[in-house]
Coordinates of C-alpha atoms (C1' of nucleotides) in Angstrom, one line a residue:
Chain A
M155 CA 0.1 -0.2 0.1
S156 CA 2.9 2.1 0.3
I157 CA 3.2 4.0 -3.0
Q158 CA 6.7 5.7 -3.3
L159 CA 6.1 9.2 -4.3
S160 CA 8.7 11.5 -5.8
E161 CA 9.6 15.0 -4.4
Q162 CA 7.6 16.7 -6.9
E163 CA 4.5 14.3 -6.3
I164 CA 4.7 15.2 -2.5
Q165 CA 4.8 19.0 -3.4
R166 CA 1.6 18.5 -5.5
R167 CA -0.3 17.0 -2.8
Q168 CA 0.7 19.4 -0.4
S169 CA -0.6 22.3 -2.9
L170 CA -4.0 20.3 -3.4
E171 CA -4.3 20.5 0.5
K172 CA -3.3 24.1 0.7
L173 CA -6.0 24.9 -2.1
R174 CA -8.6 23.1 -0.2
D175 CA -7.3 25.0 3.0
L176 CA -8.2 28.2 1.1
G177 CA -11.4 27.1 0.4
I178 CA -10.8 26.4 -3.2
E179 CA -12.0 22.7 -4.6
P180 CA -9.6 21.3 -6.6
Y181 CA -12.0 19.1 -8.6
P182 CA -15.1 21.1 -8.8
A183 CA -18.1 19.4 -10.2
A184 CA -19.9 22.3 -12.1
L185 CA -19.8 22.4 -16.0
Y186 CA -17.4 25.1 -17.2
P187 CA -18.9 27.5 -19.9
V188 CA -16.2 27.2 -22.5
D189 CA -16.9 29.1 -25.6
A190 CA -14.0 29.3 -27.5
L191 CA -10.9 27.1 -28.8
S192 CA -7.2 28.1 -29.1
K193 CA -7.3 27.4 -32.7
D194 CA -10.0 29.3 -33.7
I195 CA -8.9 32.3 -31.6
K196 CA -5.6 32.2 -33.4
Q197 CA -7.5 32.1 -36.8
N198 CA -10.0 34.5 -36.1
F199 CA -8.2 37.0 -33.8
E200 CA -10.6 40.1 -32.8
D201 CA -9.0 42.4 -30.6
Q202 CA -10.7 42.8 -27.0
K203 CA -13.1 39.9 -27.7
K204 CA -14.4 38.1 -24.5
V205 CA -13.6 34.4 -24.5
C206 CA -13.9 31.4 -21.9
I207 CA -11.5 28.8 -22.5
A208 CA -10.2 25.7 -20.7
G209 CA -7.3 23.5 -20.8
R210 CA -4.1 22.3 -19.2
I211 CA -1.4 24.7 -18.3
M212 CA 1.4 23.7 -20.2
S213 CA 4.0 26.6 -19.3
F214 CA 4.7 29.1 -16.9
R215 CA 6.6 32.6 -17.3
I216 CA 6.1 34.3 -14.0
M217 CA 7.7 38.0 -13.8
G218 CA 6.7 39.7 -10.5
K219 CA 3.3 41.1 -10.8
A220 CA 2.4 39.9 -14.1
S221 CA 2.9 36.4 -15.8
F222 CA 2.5 34.5 -18.8
A223 CA 1.2 30.8 -19.1
E224 CA 0.2 28.7 -22.0
I225 CA -3.2 26.7 -21.7
Q226 CA -3.3 23.5 -24.0
D227 CA -6.8 22.4 -25.2
S228 CA -7.9 19.9 -27.7
E229 CA -6.8 22.1 -30.6
G230 CA -3.4 23.5 -29.4
R231 CA -2.0 26.1 -27.2
I232 CA -3.0 29.8 -26.2
Q233 CA -0.8 32.0 -24.4
I234 CA -2.6 33.7 -21.1
Y235 CA -1.5 37.2 -19.7
I236 CA -2.4 37.6 -15.6
N237 CA -2.0 40.7 -13.9
R238 CA -1.5 40.7 -10.2
D239 CA -3.5 43.9 -9.4
E240 CA -6.3 43.1 -12.1
I241 CA -6.9 39.8 -10.5
C242 CA -6.5 40.9 -6.9
P243 CA -8.0 44.5 -6.9
T244 CA -7.8 44.9 -2.9
E245 CA -5.1 44.3 -0.7
D246 CA -5.5 40.6 -0.4
K247 CA -3.2 39.3 -3.2
T248 CA -3.6 35.6 -2.3
L249 CA -5.3 34.6 -5.6
Y250 CA -2.2 35.7 -7.5
N251 CA 0.7 35.2 -5.2
D252 CA -0.1 32.1 -3.5
V253 CA -3.0 30.3 -5.9
F254 CA -1.8 31.2 -9.2
K255 CA 2.0 31.4 -8.7
K256 CA 2.4 28.7 -6.1
L257 CA -0.3 26.3 -6.1
L258 CA -1.1 25.9 -9.6
D259 CA 1.3 23.3 -11.5
I260 CA 2.2 22.4 -15.2
G261 CA -0.5 19.8 -16.0
D262 CA -3.4 21.3 -14.2
F263 CA -6.7 22.1 -15.8
I264 CA -8.0 25.5 -15.5
G265 CA -10.6 27.6 -17.0
V266 CA -10.0 31.2 -17.8
K267 CA -12.1 34.1 -18.8
G268 CA -11.0 37.2 -20.1
Y269 CA -10.3 39.1 -23.5
L270 CA -8.1 38.7 -26.8
F271 CA -4.9 40.9 -27.4
K272 CA -1.5 41.0 -28.8
T273 CA 1.3 41.3 -26.7
Q274 CA 4.2 43.8 -27.8
V275 CA 6.1 40.8 -29.6
G276 CA 2.8 40.3 -31.4
E277 CA 1.7 36.8 -29.7
I278 CA -2.2 36.1 -29.4
S279 CA -3.1 35.9 -25.8
V280 CA -6.0 36.1 -23.4
H281 CA -5.9 38.7 -20.8
V282 CA -7.2 36.9 -17.7
E283 CA -10.1 38.3 -15.7
E284 CA -11.1 35.3 -14.0
F285 CA -9.6 31.8 -13.8
T286 CA -10.9 28.7 -12.2
L287 CA -8.9 25.4 -11.3
L288 CA -10.9 22.9 -13.1
S289 CA -8.9 19.8 -12.2
K290 CA -5.4 19.4 -10.2
S291 CA -2.7 17.3 -11.7
L292 CA -0.6 15.1 -9.3
K293 CA 2.0 13.8 -11.5
P294 CA 4.4 16.2 -13.4
L295 CA 4.2 15.7 -17.2
P296 CA 7.2 15.2 -19.5
L297 CA 8.0 18.4 -21.1
P298 CA 9.4 18.7 -24.6
K299 CA 10.4 22.1 -25.3
T300 CA 10.7 23.8 -28.5
D301 CA 13.4 26.6 -29.1
S302 CA 13.7 29.5 -31.2
E303 CA 15.0 27.4 -34.2
G304 CA 12.3 25.1 -33.9
K305 CA 14.3 22.4 -32.5
V306 CA 12.9 19.9 -30.1
H307 CA 14.5 19.4 -26.7
D308 CA 13.8 16.6 -24.1
A309 CA 11.1 15.2 -26.4
F310 CA 9.1 12.3 -24.8
V311 CA 10.4 9.4 -27.0
D312 CA 10.6 6.3 -25.1
P313 CA 8.4 3.9 -26.9
E314 CA 7.8 1.8 -24.0
L315 CA 6.7 4.9 -21.9
R316 CA 4.9 6.2 -24.9
Y317 CA 2.8 2.9 -25.4
R318 CA 2.1 2.3 -21.9
Q319 CA 1.1 5.6 -21.0
R320 CA -0.5 6.8 -24.2
Y321 CA -2.4 9.6 -22.5
V322 CA 1.0 11.1 -21.6
D323 CA 2.1 10.8 -25.1
L324 CA -1.0 12.4 -26.6
V325 CA -0.8 15.2 -24.1
V326 CA 2.8 16.2 -24.8
N327 CA 3.4 15.0 -28.7
P328 CA 0.9 16.8 -30.9
Q329 CA 2.2 14.7 -33.9
V330 CA 0.9 11.6 -32.2
K331 CA -2.5 13.0 -31.6
E332 CA -2.6 13.9 -35.5
V333 CA -1.8 10.2 -36.5
F334 CA -5.1 9.1 -34.4
I335 CA -7.2 12.1 -35.9
K336 CA -6.2 10.9 -39.1
R337 CA -7.0 7.4 -38.1
T338 CA -10.5 8.5 -37.4
K339 CA -10.8 10.5 -40.6
L340 CA -10.1 7.2 -42.4
F341 CA -12.9 5.5 -41.0
S342 CA -15.3 8.0 -41.5
A343 CA -14.0 8.6 -45.1
M344 CA -14.7 4.9 -45.8
R345 CA -17.7 4.5 -43.9
N346 CA -19.3 7.5 -45.8
F347 CA -18.0 6.1 -49.1
F348 CA -19.8 2.7 -48.5
N349 CA -22.9 4.4 -47.2
D350 CA -23.2 6.6 -50.2
A351 CA -22.9 3.5 -52.5
G352 CA -26.1 2.2 -50.6
Y353 CA -24.5 -0.5 -48.5
M354 CA -25.1 -1.3 -45.0
E355 CA -22.9 -1.4 -42.2
V356 CA -23.6 -4.5 -40.0
E357 CA -22.2 -6.3 -36.8
T358 CA -21.4 -10.1 -36.4
P359 CA -20.2 -12.3 -33.5
I360 CA -16.8 -11.9 -31.9
L361 CA -17.3 -15.0 -29.9
Q362 CA -17.7 -17.9 -32.6
S363 CA -17.9 -21.7 -31.9
I364 CA -15.8 -22.2 -35.2
A365 CA -13.3 -19.3 -36.2
G366 CA -13.4 -19.4 -39.9
G367 CA -12.9 -17.3 -42.9
A368 CA -9.0 -17.2 -42.5
A369 CA -6.2 -19.2 -41.7
A370 CA -4.8 -18.1 -38.3
K371 CA -4.7 -19.4 -34.7
P372 CA -7.7 -18.1 -32.8
F373 CA -7.8 -17.2 -29.2
M374 CA -9.7 -19.9 -27.2
T375 CA -12.2 -19.2 -24.3
H376 CA -15.0 -20.7 -22.6
H377 CA -18.7 -20.0 -22.2
N378 CA -19.7 -21.1 -18.6
A379 CA -23.4 -21.1 -18.9
L380 CA -23.4 -23.2 -22.3
D381 CA -20.1 -24.9 -21.2
I382 CA -18.7 -25.0 -24.6
P383 CA -15.3 -23.7 -26.0
L384 CA -15.6 -20.4 -28.0
Y385 CA -12.9 -18.7 -30.3
M386 CA -12.6 -15.3 -30.9
R387 CA -13.1 -13.9 -34.3
I388 CA -10.0 -14.2 -36.8
A389 CA -12.1 -12.5 -39.7
N390 CA -15.7 -11.8 -40.3
E391 CA -16.0 -13.2 -44.1
L392 CA -18.4 -16.4 -43.3
Y393 CA -21.0 -14.5 -41.4
L394 CA -21.2 -11.4 -43.9
K395 CA -21.6 -13.8 -46.7
R396 CA -24.6 -15.3 -44.7
L397 CA -26.1 -11.8 -44.9
I398 CA -25.8 -11.6 -48.3
C399 CA -27.5 -15.1 -48.6
G400 CA -30.1 -13.3 -46.5
G401 CA -30.8 -11.0 -49.0
F402 CA -28.8 -7.7 -48.5
D403 CA -27.2 -6.2 -51.6
G404 CA -24.0 -5.0 -49.8
V405 CA -23.0 -5.3 -46.2
Y406 CA -19.6 -4.1 -44.6
E407 CA -18.0 -4.2 -41.1
F408 CA -15.1 -2.7 -39.2
S409 CA -14.3 -5.7 -37.4
K410 CA -11.7 -6.3 -34.6
N411 CA -9.9 -9.7 -35.3
F412 CA -7.9 -11.5 -32.9
R413 CA -5.2 -13.9 -33.8
N414 CA -3.1 -15.6 -31.5
E415 CA 0.2 -15.4 -33.2
G416 CA 3.8 -13.7 -33.1
M417 CA 3.7 -9.8 -32.3
D418 CA 6.2 -7.4 -33.9
R419 CA 6.3 -4.2 -35.4
T420 CA 3.4 -5.0 -38.1
H421 CA 1.4 -7.4 -35.9
N422 CA -0.7 -6.7 -32.9
P423 CA -2.8 -9.6 -31.4
E424 CA -5.9 -7.6 -32.3
F425 CA -6.1 -5.7 -35.0
T426 CA -9.1 -3.9 -37.2
A427 CA -10.2 -5.3 -40.6
M428 CA -12.7 -3.9 -42.8
E429 CA -14.8 -6.2 -45.0
I430 CA -17.3 -5.6 -47.5
Y431 CA -19.6 -8.0 -49.8
V432 CA -21.7 -6.8 -52.5
A433 CA -24.3 -9.0 -54.2
Y434 CA -24.1 -9.3 -58.3
K435 CA -20.6 -8.0 -58.8
D436 CA -17.3 -9.7 -59.4
Y437 CA -13.6 -9.1 -58.7
N438 CA -13.2 -6.8 -61.8
W439 CA -15.8 -4.8 -60.5
M440 CA -14.3 -4.8 -57.0
M441 CA -10.9 -3.5 -58.4
E442 CA -12.4 -0.3 -59.8
F443 CA -14.3 0.3 -56.6
T444 CA -11.3 -0.5 -54.5
E445 CA -9.0 2.0 -56.1
K446 CA -11.8 4.6 -56.3
L447 CA -12.4 4.1 -52.4
L448 CA -8.7 4.5 -51.6
E449 CA -8.2 7.5 -53.5
H450 CA -11.2 9.0 -51.8
C451 CA -9.8 8.1 -48.5
A452 CA -6.3 9.3 -49.1
L453 CA -8.0 12.7 -50.3
A454 CA -10.0 12.8 -47.1
V455 CA -7.2 11.9 -44.7
N456 CA -4.3 13.9 -46.1
G457 CA -5.8 16.1 -48.6
T458 CA -3.8 14.5 -51.5
T459 CA -3.9 11.4 -52.9
E460 CA -0.1 11.4 -52.5
A461 CA 1.5 9.8 -49.4
T462 CA 5.1 9.4 -48.3
F463 CA 6.3 6.0 -46.6
G464 CA 9.8 5.9 -45.1
E465 CA 12.0 6.5 -48.6
H466 CA 8.8 5.8 -50.8
K467 CA 6.5 8.5 -52.5
I468 CA 3.1 6.7 -53.1
D469 CA 0.2 7.8 -54.9
F470 CA -3.3 6.5 -54.4
K471 CA -4.6 8.3 -57.5
A472 CA -6.8 5.6 -59.4
P473 CA -6.5 3.5 -61.5
Y474 CA -3.7 1.1 -60.3
K475 CA -1.6 -1.3 -62.4
R476 CA -3.0 -5.0 -62.6
V477 CA -0.5 -7.9 -62.8
T478 CA -1.4 -11.7 -62.9
M479 CA 0.4 -13.9 -60.3
R480 CA 1.7 -15.7 -63.0
Q481 CA 3.2 -12.6 -64.8
A482 CA 4.7 -11.3 -61.2
I483 CA 6.8 -14.7 -60.9
L484 CA 7.8 -14.6 -64.5
D485 CA 9.0 -11.1 -64.3
F486 CA 10.8 -11.5 -61.1
T487 CA 12.2 -15.1 -61.3
G488 CA 11.8 -16.1 -65.1
F489 CA 9.9 -19.2 -64.0
D490 CA 6.4 -20.0 -65.5
I491 CA 4.2 -21.4 -62.9
K492 CA 1.7 -22.4 -65.5
G493 CA 0.7 -25.9 -65.7
K494 CA 3.4 -27.0 -63.2
S495 CA 3.0 -29.9 -60.8
E496 CA 3.5 -29.8 -56.9
D497 CA 7.0 -31.6 -57.2
E498 CA 8.0 -29.2 -60.3
L499 CA 7.3 -26.0 -58.3
R500 CA 9.0 -27.5 -55.1
K501 CA 12.2 -27.8 -57.1
A502 CA 11.9 -24.6 -58.6
A503 CA 11.6 -23.0 -55.3
L504 CA 14.6 -25.0 -53.7
D505 CA 16.6 -23.6 -56.8
M506 CA 15.6 -20.1 -55.8
G507 CA 17.2 -20.7 -52.6
I508 CA 13.5 -20.7 -50.7
D509 CA 13.0 -22.8 -47.7
V510 CA 10.0 -25.0 -48.6
N511 CA 8.9 -28.4 -47.1
D512 CA 6.9 -31.4 -48.0
T513 CA 3.9 -30.5 -46.1
M514 CA 3.4 -27.2 -48.7
G515 CA 1.0 -28.1 -51.4
V516 CA 0.9 -26.3 -55.1
G517 CA -0.9 -23.2 -53.6
K518 CA 1.5 -22.5 -50.6
L519 CA 4.4 -23.0 -52.6
I520 CA 3.5 -20.7 -55.4
D521 CA 2.8 -18.2 -52.2
E522 CA 6.3 -18.8 -51.0
I523 CA 7.8 -18.0 -54.4
F524 CA 5.7 -15.0 -54.6
G525 CA 6.3 -13.7 -51.1
E526 CA 10.2 -14.3 -51.4
K527 CA 10.7 -12.7 -54.9
C528 CA 8.0 -10.5 -55.8
E529 CA 6.0 -8.9 -53.1
G530 CA 8.6 -6.7 -51.9
N531 CA 8.8 -5.0 -55.5
Y532 CA 5.3 -3.6 -55.6
I533 CA 5.9 0.1 -54.1
Q534 CA 2.9 1.9 -56.2
P535 CA -0.4 0.5 -55.5
T536 CA -0.6 -2.6 -57.5
F537 CA -3.4 -5.5 -58.0
I538 CA -1.9 -8.9 -57.9
I539 CA -4.5 -10.9 -59.6
D540 CA -5.6 -14.5 -60.4
Y541 CA -4.3 -16.4 -57.7
P542 CA -3.8 -20.3 -57.9
K543 CA -7.0 -22.3 -56.7
E544 CA -5.2 -24.1 -54.0
M545 CA -4.4 -20.7 -51.7
S546 CA -7.9 -19.4 -52.0
P547 CA -10.4 -21.7 -50.5
L548 CA -13.3 -19.4 -50.4
C549 CA -12.8 -17.7 -54.2
K550 CA -14.5 -18.6 -57.3
A551 CA -12.7 -20.5 -59.9
H552 CA -11.3 -18.1 -62.8
R553 CA -14.0 -18.0 -65.5
E554 CA -11.3 -18.7 -68.2
D555 CA -8.7 -21.1 -66.1
P556 CA -10.2 -23.5 -63.7
S557 CA -6.7 -23.8 -62.2
L558 CA -6.8 -19.9 -61.1
T559 CA -9.2 -18.0 -58.8
E560 CA -10.8 -14.8 -59.4
R561 CA -9.1 -12.9 -56.5
F562 CA -6.7 -9.9 -56.3
E563 CA -4.4 -8.6 -53.6
L564 CA -3.5 -4.9 -53.3
M565 CA 0.2 -4.3 -52.8
V566 CA 1.6 -1.2 -51.6
C567 CA 5.1 -0.8 -50.5
G568 CA 5.8 -4.4 -50.6
K569 CA 2.7 -5.2 -48.6
E570 CA -0.6 -6.4 -48.7
I571 CA -3.2 -4.0 -47.7
A572 CA -6.7 -5.4 -49.2
N573 CA -7.5 -8.8 -50.6
A574 CA -10.7 -9.6 -52.6
Y575 CA -12.7 -12.3 -54.6
S576 CA -15.1 -13.3 -56.8
E577 CA -16.6 -15.2 -53.8
L578 CA -17.4 -18.9 -54.4
N579 CA -20.8 -19.6 -54.1
D580 CA -21.2 -22.9 -55.3
P581 CA -21.9 -25.0 -51.9
I582 CA -20.7 -28.5 -53.4
D583 CA -17.6 -26.9 -54.7
Q584 CA -17.2 -25.2 -51.5
R585 CA -17.5 -28.2 -49.1
E586 CA -14.7 -29.7 -51.3
R587 CA -12.3 -26.8 -50.9
F588 CA -13.2 -27.1 -47.0
E589 CA -12.3 -30.7 -47.0
E590 CA -9.4 -30.1 -48.9
Q591 CA -8.0 -27.7 -46.2
V592 CA -8.8 -30.1 -43.6
R593 CA -6.7 -32.6 -45.4
L594 CA -3.8 -30.1 -45.5
S595 CA -4.2 -29.2 -42.0
E596 CA -3.7 -33.0 -41.0
K597 CA -0.8 -32.9 -43.2
G598 CA 0.7 -30.4 -41.2
D599 CA -0.1 -27.1 -42.5
D600 CA -0.8 -25.2 -39.5
E601 CA -2.4 -22.4 -41.5
A602 CA -5.1 -24.4 -42.8
G603 CA -8.4 -24.7 -41.0
G604 CA -9.3 -27.9 -39.3
L605 CA -13.0 -27.4 -38.7
I606 CA -15.5 -27.2 -41.5
D607 CA -18.3 -24.4 -40.9
Q608 CA -21.2 -26.6 -41.7
D609 CA -23.9 -23.9 -40.8
F610 CA -22.0 -21.6 -43.5
L611 CA -22.2 -24.8 -46.1
R612 CA -26.0 -24.6 -45.4
A613 CA -26.5 -21.0 -46.0
L614 CA -24.8 -21.6 -49.5
E615 CA -27.0 -24.4 -50.2
Y616 CA -30.0 -22.2 -49.7
G617 CA -28.1 -20.1 -52.4
M618 CA -25.9 -17.0 -52.3
P619 CA -26.0 -14.6 -55.3
P620 CA -22.8 -14.1 -57.2
T621 CA -20.7 -11.7 -55.0
S622 CA -17.5 -10.1 -54.7
G623 CA -16.0 -9.5 -51.3
L624 CA -13.0 -7.2 -50.2
G625 CA -11.0 -7.1 -47.2
I626 CA -8.6 -4.3 -46.2
G627 CA -6.3 -4.1 -43.1
M628 CA -7.3 -1.0 -41.5
D629 CA -4.0 -0.5 -39.2
R630 CA -1.8 -1.0 -42.2
L631 CA -3.6 1.5 -44.3
V632 CA -3.3 3.9 -41.5
M633 CA 0.5 3.3 -41.3
F634 CA 0.8 4.2 -44.9
L635 CA -1.4 7.1 -44.9
T636 CA 0.5 8.5 -41.3
N637 CA 4.2 7.4 -42.4
N638 CA 4.2 5.0 -39.5
P639 CA 6.6 1.9 -40.0
A640 CA 5.0 0.4 -36.7
I641 CA 1.5 -0.9 -36.0
Q642 CA 1.9 0.0 -32.3
E643 CA 2.0 3.8 -33.6
V644 CA -1.3 3.7 -35.2
L645 CA -3.2 1.8 -32.0
F646 CA -3.9 3.8 -29.2
F647 CA -3.1 0.7 -26.9
P648 CA -0.9 -1.6 -28.3
Q649 CA -0.4 -4.9 -26.6
M650 CA 2.2 -4.9 -23.9
R651 CA 3.9 -7.3 -21.6
P652 CA 2.3 -6.4 -18.2
E653 CA 4.1 -4.0 -16.0
K654 CA 6.0 -5.8 -13.5
K655 CA 4.7 -5.0 -10.2
A656 CA 7.1 -4.0 -7.8
V657 CA 6.9 -6.7 -5.1
A658 CA 7.9 -5.6 -1.5
L659 CA 9.1 -8.7 0.1
S660 CA 9.4 -9.3 4.0
D661 CA 12.6 -10.5 5.3
E662 CA 11.1 -14.0 5.6
E663 CA 10.1 -13.9 2.1
K664 CA 13.4 -13.0 0.9
L665 CA 15.2 -15.8 3.0
V666 CA 13.0 -18.2 1.3
L667 CA 13.3 -16.7 -2.2
G668 CA 17.1 -16.8 -1.9
I669 CA 16.9 -20.4 -1.0
L670 CA 14.6 -21.4 -3.7
K671 CA 16.7 -19.3 -6.4
S672 CA 19.6 -21.4 -5.8
K673 CA 17.7 -24.8 -6.0
A674 CA 14.5 -24.5 -7.5
P675 CA 12.4 -26.5 -7.8
M676 CA 12.5 -28.2 -4.4
E677 CA 10.5 -30.4 -2.0
L678 CA 8.4 -28.1 0.1
A679 CA 9.6 -29.9 3.3
T680 CA 13.2 -29.2 2.4
L681 CA 12.7 -25.8 1.9
K682 CA 10.9 -25.3 5.1
D683 CA 13.8 -27.0 7.0
Q684 CA 16.5 -24.9 5.3
S685 CA 14.7 -21.7 5.8
A686 CA 14.7 -22.7 9.8
L687 CA 11.8 -20.5 10.2
S688 CA 8.8 -21.3 12.9
G689 CA 5.9 -22.7 11.5
K690 CA 3.9 -19.5 11.7
K691 CA 6.7 -17.4 9.8
W692 CA 7.2 -20.2 7.4
D693 CA 3.4 -20.3 6.3
A694 CA 3.3 -16.5 6.1
A695 CA 6.4 -16.4 3.9
I696 CA 5.5 -19.1 1.5
K697 CA 1.9 -17.9 1.2
G698 CA 3.3 -14.3 0.7
L699 CA 5.4 -15.6 -2.3
T700 CA 2.9 -17.7 -3.8
K701 CA 0.4 -14.7 -3.7
A702 CA 2.8 -12.4 -5.1
G703 CA 3.2 -14.9 -8.1
V704 CA 6.7 -15.4 -7.4
A705 CA 6.9 -19.0 -6.3
K706 CA 4.2 -21.9 -6.9
V707 CA 3.4 -25.0 -4.8
V708 CA 2.8 -28.0 -7.0
K709 CA 1.3 -31.2 -5.8
E710 CA 2.5 -34.5 -7.1
G711 CA 1.0 -37.5 -5.5
E712 CA 1.9 -37.3 -2.1
S713 CA 4.8 -34.9 -2.2
L714 CA 4.6 -30.8 -2.5
R715 CA 7.0 -29.3 -4.8
V716 CA 7.8 -25.6 -4.7
E717 CA 8.6 -24.1 -8.2
L718 CA 9.9 -20.5 -8.9
L719 CA 8.1 -18.4 -11.2
G720 CA 9.2 -15.7 -13.7
Chain B
rG236 C1' 12.7 -17.8 -31.4
rA237 C1' 17.9 -15.7 -32.8
rU238 C1' 21.3 -11.6 -32.8
rU239 C1' 22.2 -6.9 -30.9
rC240 C1' 21.5 -2.2 -28.3
rG241 C1' 19.3 -0.1 -24.2
rU242 C1' 17.5 0.6 -18.8
rU243 C1' 21.1 6.5 -14.2
rA244 C1' 16.5 12.4 -10.8
rG245 C1' 9.4 13.9 -13.2
rC246 C1' 11.6 14.1 -18.8
rU247 C1' 16.0 13.9 -21.9
rC248 C1' 20.7 12.3 -21.5
rA249 C1' 26.5 12.6 -19.7
rG250 C1' 29.0 9.5 -16.3
rU251 C1' 36.8 9.1 -17.6
rC252 C1' 41.1 4.0 -15.4
rG253 C1' 36.7 0.4 -10.6
rG254 C1' 37.2 5.4 -5.7
rU255 C1' 31.7 10.1 -2.1
rA256 C1' 26.3 10.2 -8.3
rG257 C1' 26.5 14.7 -13.0
rA258 C1' 24.0 18.2 -16.6
rG259 C1' 19.6 20.8 -19.0
rC260 C1' 14.6 21.0 -18.5
rA261 C1' 11.2 20.3 -14.5
rC262 C1' 10.8 21.4 -8.9
rA263 C1' 11.7 24.9 -4.2
rA264 C1' 12.9 29.7 -2.4
rC265 C1' 13.9 35.3 -3.7
rA266 C1' 13.8 39.3 -7.5
rC267 C1' 11.5 41.0 -11.6
rU268 C1' 4.2 44.6 -14.9
rU269 C1' 3.9 42.5 -22.2
rU270 C1' 7.7 37.6 -21.7
rU271 C1' 9.0 33.7 -25.9
rA272 C1' 13.1 27.4 -24.9
rA273 C1' 11.8 34.6 -20.4
rU274 C1' 16.1 35.8 -17.3
rG275 C1' 19.4 36.1 -12.7
rU276 C1' 20.8 34.1 -7.6
rU277 C1' 20.4 30.1 -4.4
rG278 C1' 18.7 25.2 -3.1
rG279 C1' 16.3 20.4 -2.8
rG280 C1' 15.6 15.9 -5.5
rG281 C1' 18.6 9.1 -6.9
rU282 C1' 15.9 1.1 -5.5
rC283 C1' 22.0 3.8 -11.0
rC284 C1' 15.8 -2.3 -14.0
rU285 C1' 16.3 -6.9 -10.5
rG286 C1' 19.4 -10.9 -8.2
rG287 C1' 23.9 -13.0 -7.6
rG288 C1' 29.7 -12.7 -8.1
rU289 C1' 34.5 -10.7 -8.4
rU290 C1' 37.0 -6.7 -5.3
rC291 C1' 39.2 -3.2 0.3
rG292 C1' 35.8 -0.7 -2.7
rA293 C1' 30.9 -1.8 -8.5
rG294 C1' 26.7 2.9 -12.1
rC295 C1' 30.8 0.8 -14.6
rC296 C1' 33.8 -5.8 -14.4
rC297 C1' 31.4 -11.4 -14.7
rC298 C1' 27.0 -14.4 -14.3
rA299 C1' 21.6 -14.9 -14.3
rG300 C1' 16.9 -12.7 -15.2
rA301 C1' 12.9 -8.7 -16.2
rC302 C1' 11.1 -5.1 -19.5
rG303 C1' 12.1 -2.5 -24.1
rG304 C1' 13.7 -0.9 -29.0
rA305 C1' 16.2 -2.4 -33.6
rU306 C1' 17.4 -6.6 -37.4
rC307 C1' 16.4 -11.4 -38.6
rA308 C1' 13.5 -15.8 -38.7
rC309 C1' 8.3 -17.3 -38.1
rC310 C1' 3.6 -15.7 -39.1
rA311 C1' -1.2 -12.2 -42.6

RNA sequence: GAUUCGUUAGCUCAGUCGGUAGAGCACAACACUUUUAAUGUUGGGGUCCUGGGUUCGAGCCCCAGACGGAUCACCA
């Protein structure tokens, strides 16, 4: 219960008490009648105009009987000017000398009523007539400063701190806030585009008894009342198609998906995809729809179709180049995959120095070759089309070549950001493709799904109109539109390992832990003997350690064993 | 998972050969009525990530671990 407070935190708590002693409530309940924002004030300056603003104090410049401070609101900062004898017209100067100068801190929220003016140096400022403490801040904020040459000093840059304390990151790093504003703009732009086209936004289950629609490892959970395992969504495809069977012409969903796989700078365990399905369309229509969509979104987010990503300049202006997968592989390896057997493909891949094995079927082999030799070369938005049938179990066979499917992926900067099909709606073909996936799964390809969604097949048997579907990785698209190489930068709260709680151990606990560290795991009785503690103290120590999650007692038949935990 | 770098004051970072822990900002006190990274003077503030080891002595050397970053591998 003893929280270690820094000197500055103690001072702020003391200021809080002093304010209360002066009859000032540091966390008042009443609304504050804000009528202006910093940005508007600066853009539409009117001398002497009365304003009421609110925000965090971000800097102080105290000069005797007058002071300047900066208030940061949702749109930026504005300077305020406060004069002692105007705030305190009587003999009592407490409000200025004590409350303003001493008891307020950087980070506090205050409200200010006053009028606009320009200082001698021309800075638009609010001349304070009245100020109100709205909320006291008890922890000092990091304080990046920008000097006269525009250089930022002491920037709050440690990624670990920034991701764990995003609220602080957002307060002190305006460019971070901008990324998330753009993220929201992207979602609105896309939603508007779909709504204008007449399609309907829907919601489908996140807890599913079969996690289908993609090849990925799901998170597993359990429903107590039903006493059944449930999986968290890895894709929403199968549910959206059921809705097309049900008679909607176009449905879309922004879906949080969950995949229990590795984490790195481009993968977070939960991420956001957008999937849309439109009846009576095919993948050719969807390509045109997609390029128009992305052009629209880029414009809405950045005001231009051009975007910078690292060293690349990309342009989302439609139309985009279309390259068949066969042609792509031919272009970059000189190898023609058309009509090749599994063995021929495996040999070709091995000759190219690609690590492949016997569990890989034709589709996987081609995917490996493409991924290794071609994918990275497509910088400008490019549609890769006509994927082999084996790697697209939910996609309709190509109308001209049954060994291919009517599928495209959109590549940008060497990464996939969209995936689309002429959806497979032949229920018998679909069942066979699922069964083939199960066979692959049994063979050892752990990407292929192991369970067949019978209900989805039943829906297809009732009939699904010809449909084209599209999926977009929203996080990746935000990364491209905001020039961020890490997914953690475009998620408010990226997944992190839990912060290690500092465990304050008693002397007895330390003693037991010391013995345990040299010899764990060990017999509980032996450990107790070596600790030479009284029965009562021993009991408290081992219970304390297990409760703190440092050690664990495991029962094995008759014997009790103590293990050390991370 | 592998390699590698990092972890020191609220924040950003120095820290020499192993010898009492440093700077800037922030904080406290005083001065100062239109400042601009405001200024001047003075002062306070540390679990040097954790645990072992070597040593008369460890922020620094050695071992083990935690967390994070980067690169690679795996993976949509």
